[in-house]
Amino acid sequence: MAGGGVVTAGEIKHYPGRTTFFVIMVCIVAASGGLMFGYDVGISGGVTSMDEFLAKFFPAVLAKKRAEAASESAYCKYDDQKLQAFTSSLYISALVSTFFSSYTTRHYGRKFTMLIAGFAFCFGVIFTAAAQEIIMLIIGRVLLGWGVGFANQAVPLYLSEMAPSKWRGALNILFQLAVTIGILFASLVNYGTEKMARNGWRVSLAIAGLPAIFITLGGLLLPDTPNSLVQRGKHESARQVLRRIRGVDNIEEEFDDILIASNEAASVKHPFRNILKRRNRPQLVISMALQFFQQFTGINAIMFYAPVLFQTLGFGSSASLYSAVIVGAVNVLATCVAIAVVDRFGRRWLLLEACIQMFLAQTAIAIILAAGLKGTEMPEYLGWIAVVLICVYVSSFAWSWGPLGWLIPSEIFPLETRSAGQAITVSTNMVFTFLIAQVFLSMLCAFKWGIFLFFAAWVVVMFLFTYFLIPETKGIPIEEMDLVWTKHWFWKRYVPYPETLAHTSGIPMGDMKFFRLGDGKDISVCSRARLEPGALK
Ligand code: BGC
C-alpha cells in the first residue's frame, strides 16, 4: 500500500474532522489558477478571427481569409498553419515547463509553484497585450504557457491534498470549474471587443491580467498543503494546517499516514525513474490514457475554434461569437453538476454515461453537416440544431472527462511519485492539446463532416477503456489508494495484495501497517504497536 496507513481487513478508513469553511475558501482561491488556463483556451479563437489582429501580425492569413471567403468549401476557410501555431505555441511551452514545475512542487512546495505560475502569467499578459512585433507576441505566449504548466501542476495536487477524502472530488473539480469560467469569460470579452473600432484584440489579451493577479495573490497568501510541508520537514506547520483545515485537534492519525508516505517518498531519489517501475504501472497508464482520451473527445476543437466553427456553419461573425458564449455557459453549468454528483455517483459512472452522450451527439452533428451544409450555405434552423447538439456534447464532457481528467491523476499517485505523476499528466495533456490546436482546422478541411465521426470513434475506445480498466476511487483516502489496485481484476497483477504478506508474516491484518520501501522492493510490514498514532515525530 503506497504511502502507508492502517488497513483493517482491507477496509477503507476515515480520519476525524469535518469540511471547514477555511478549507473551502482556500480551495476556491487555489482553483483560480484554472481561470487563467481557461481564459487562454477561450481567448485565442476570438482574437484570431479579428481582422485588425490578423492585419498586424498575420497579413498573409488575412489575405487568404478574404480570398477564401468567396471560395466553394466552408470547411477550409481558416486552414492555416501559422494561425494554428499562435494558438498551439502556448501548449508547447506549457509542456516543457512541466518538468521544471515538477521539481519545484516537490522541493519548494505547491504554494511556491503557484506563485511562479502567477508571475509568469502577469508578464505573459504584459507582453501579449502590448505586442508591437510578432516576437513580443511569441514571448508573451511562451510566458503564458509557463504559467499554465506551473498552475496545472500545482493546483490539482494542492486541491486533492487539502480536501477531506469524502469531498475530494467536489473540491478538486473547483479547478475545472475555474477553467470553464475562464473560457466563458473569454468568450464574453471577445464578444464585446469584437465590436470595438480599434485595439479590441489588445483589450481581450489585457483582461487576462485579472485572473493573473488573482492566482499571484493566492500564491502569496495561501498555506501550503500538510503533505508538502511534511515532505519538506516542516512537521509542526503541517500539524497546524491539518488542524485548521480539518477543524479538529485530533489529527495525529492522518498526520502519521502522511509522515509514513513522506518518509517513503524521501527515500525515492529519482521519482521519474521510479514511476516507470512495474508497481506504478496502473497509475501511469491511467493518467496518460485519460489525457489522450480527454483531448480526443475533440473538446478543444470546440473550445479553441467555436467562433470559427460556427462561421463554418454559416453564421455571421457576431452570431458565431454569441453562440460561443452559449456553449461556454453550458460548459460552466454542467461542471457544477459534476461537483454535485462526483462524490455520490462516483467517477466511473460519469465517465461511462458521458461516452454514450458524446457519441450520440457527435454522430448527429456529422449527419446534419453532411446533409445540410452545401458549399458555404446551411439552412439557419439546421445551424441552430447543430448548436444545440454541440451543447449536449459539451455538457457531457463538462461533467465527466473535463474534470475527471484532472481529478483522477491527482488522487491516484502515491506521494513518492505524485509530483512526477502530475508532471507526466500535465505534459501528456499539453502534447495532445497542442496537437489538436495545431491540426484541427486542417483536419476539418480534409475530413469535412467526417471529423465528428473521427472523434466519435475515439469515444467508443474510451468507453471500453473506462469499463475495463478504470477502478472507482470515490471516497478513498489519498494515501490509501493502493488498495484499489490490489483489488482490481487486472491491475492486481501489478500491485500485490497486502493480505498475502499478512499471511506469510503471521501478523493479523488488523494489527499491521503497510508501507512500501523507497528502494522499490515491494511492501514492508510492521506491527501497529510500533506505529501508534502520534508515535512518529
Ligand atoms: C481540458 C481543456 C479544455 C477544457 C474545456 C479541460 O479539462 O483540459 O483542454 O479546454 O477542459 O472546459
mmCIF file of C-alpha atoms in Angstrom, residues 36-37 40-41 85-102 113 117 120-121 138-154 175 304 406 422-434:
data_model
loop_
_atom_site.group_PDB
_atom_site.id
_atom_site.type_symbol
_atom_site.label_atom_id
_atom_site.label_comp_id
_atom_site.label_asym_id
_atom_site.label_seq_id
_atom_site.Cartn_x
_atom_site.Cartn_y
_atom_site.Cartn_z
ATOM 1 C CA MET A 36 -6.014 31.642 -16.343
ATOM 2 C CA PHE A 37 -5.803 28.342 -18.210
ATOM 3 C CA ASP A 40 -6.119 31.309 -22.546
ATOM 4 C CA VAL A 41 -8.095 28.453 -24.091
ATOM 5 C CA ALA A 85 0.645 27.997 -34.346
ATOM 6 C CA PHE A 86 -0.475 31.143 -32.494
ATOM 7 C CA THR A 87 -2.958 29.013 -30.546
ATOM 8 C CA SER A 88 -0.785 25.945 -30.126
ATOM 9 C CA SER A 89 2.551 27.594 -29.157
ATOM 10 C CA LEU A 90 1.339 28.200 -25.630
ATOM 11 C CA TYR A 91 0.829 24.478 -25.080
ATOM 12 C CA ILE A 92 4.318 23.538 -26.258
ATOM 13 C CA SER A 93 5.749 25.954 -23.739
ATOM 14 C CA ALA A 94 3.451 24.549 -21.033
ATOM 15 C CA LEU A 95 4.666 21.085 -21.913
ATOM 16 C CA VAL A 96 8.327 21.989 -21.423
ATOM 17 C CA SER A 97 7.693 23.926 -18.216
ATOM 18 C CA THR A 98 6.002 20.948 -16.581
ATOM 19 C CA PHE A 99 9.322 19.246 -15.936
ATOM 20 C CA PHE A 100 10.590 22.276 -14.042
ATOM 21 C CA SER A 101 7.346 22.653 -12.154
ATOM 22 C CA SER A 102 7.550 19.025 -11.050
ATOM 23 C CA THR A 113 4.848 26.702 -7.627
ATOM 24 C CA ALA A 117 2.708 30.496 -12.246
ATOM 25 C CA ALA A 120 4.696 34.055 -15.427
ATOM 26 C CA PHE A 121 1.071 34.865 -16.221
ATOM 27 C CA ILE A 138 5.546 34.853 -29.105
ATOM 28 C CA ILE A 139 7.461 35.696 -25.902
ATOM 29 C CA GLY A 140 4.138 36.511 -24.274
ATOM 30 C CA ARG A 141 2.603 33.197 -25.369
ATOM 31 C CA VAL A 142 5.647 31.313 -24.075
ATOM 32 C CA LEU A 143 5.350 33.021 -20.671
ATOM 33 C CA LEU A 144 1.631 32.284 -20.530
ATOM 34 C CA GLY A 145 2.490 28.677 -21.352
ATOM 35 C CA TRP A 146 4.891 28.599 -18.393
ATOM 36 C CA GLY A 147 2.095 29.860 -16.212
ATOM 37 C CA VAL A 148 -0.267 27.145 -17.454
ATOM 38 C CA GLY A 149 2.386 24.444 -16.926
ATOM 39 C CA PHE A 150 3.112 25.550 -13.356
ATOM 40 C CA ALA A 151 -0.520 26.171 -12.399
ATOM 41 C CA ASN A 152 -1.828 22.907 -13.821
ATOM 42 C CA GLN A 153 0.911 21.066 -11.990
ATOM 43 C CA ALA A 154 0.372 22.649 -8.598
ATOM 44 C CA PHE A 175 -10.168 23.718 -10.677
ATOM 45 C CA PHE A 304 -10.490 26.910 -29.373
ATOM 46 C CA TRP A 406 -7.543 16.263 -13.810
ATOM 47 C CA GLN A 422 1.292 15.073 -12.178
ATOM 48 C CA ALA A 423 4.071 16.371 -14.436
ATOM 49 C CA ILE A 424 3.566 13.442 -16.779
ATOM 50 C CA THR A 425 -0.192 14.030 -16.660
ATOM 51 C CA VAL A 426 0.075 17.725 -17.481
ATOM 52 C CA SER A 427 2.667 17.236 -20.204
ATOM 53 C CA THR A 428 0.700 14.429 -21.857
ATOM 54 C CA ASN A 429 -2.337 16.677 -21.795
ATOM 55 C CA MET A 430 -0.335 19.511 -23.325
ATOM 56 C CA VAL A 431 1.077 17.302 -26.106
ATOM 57 C CA PHE A 432 -2.403 16.351 -27.234
ATOM 58 C CA THR A 433 -3.861 19.812 -26.642
ATOM 59 C CA PHE A 434 -1.073 21.170 -28.841
#
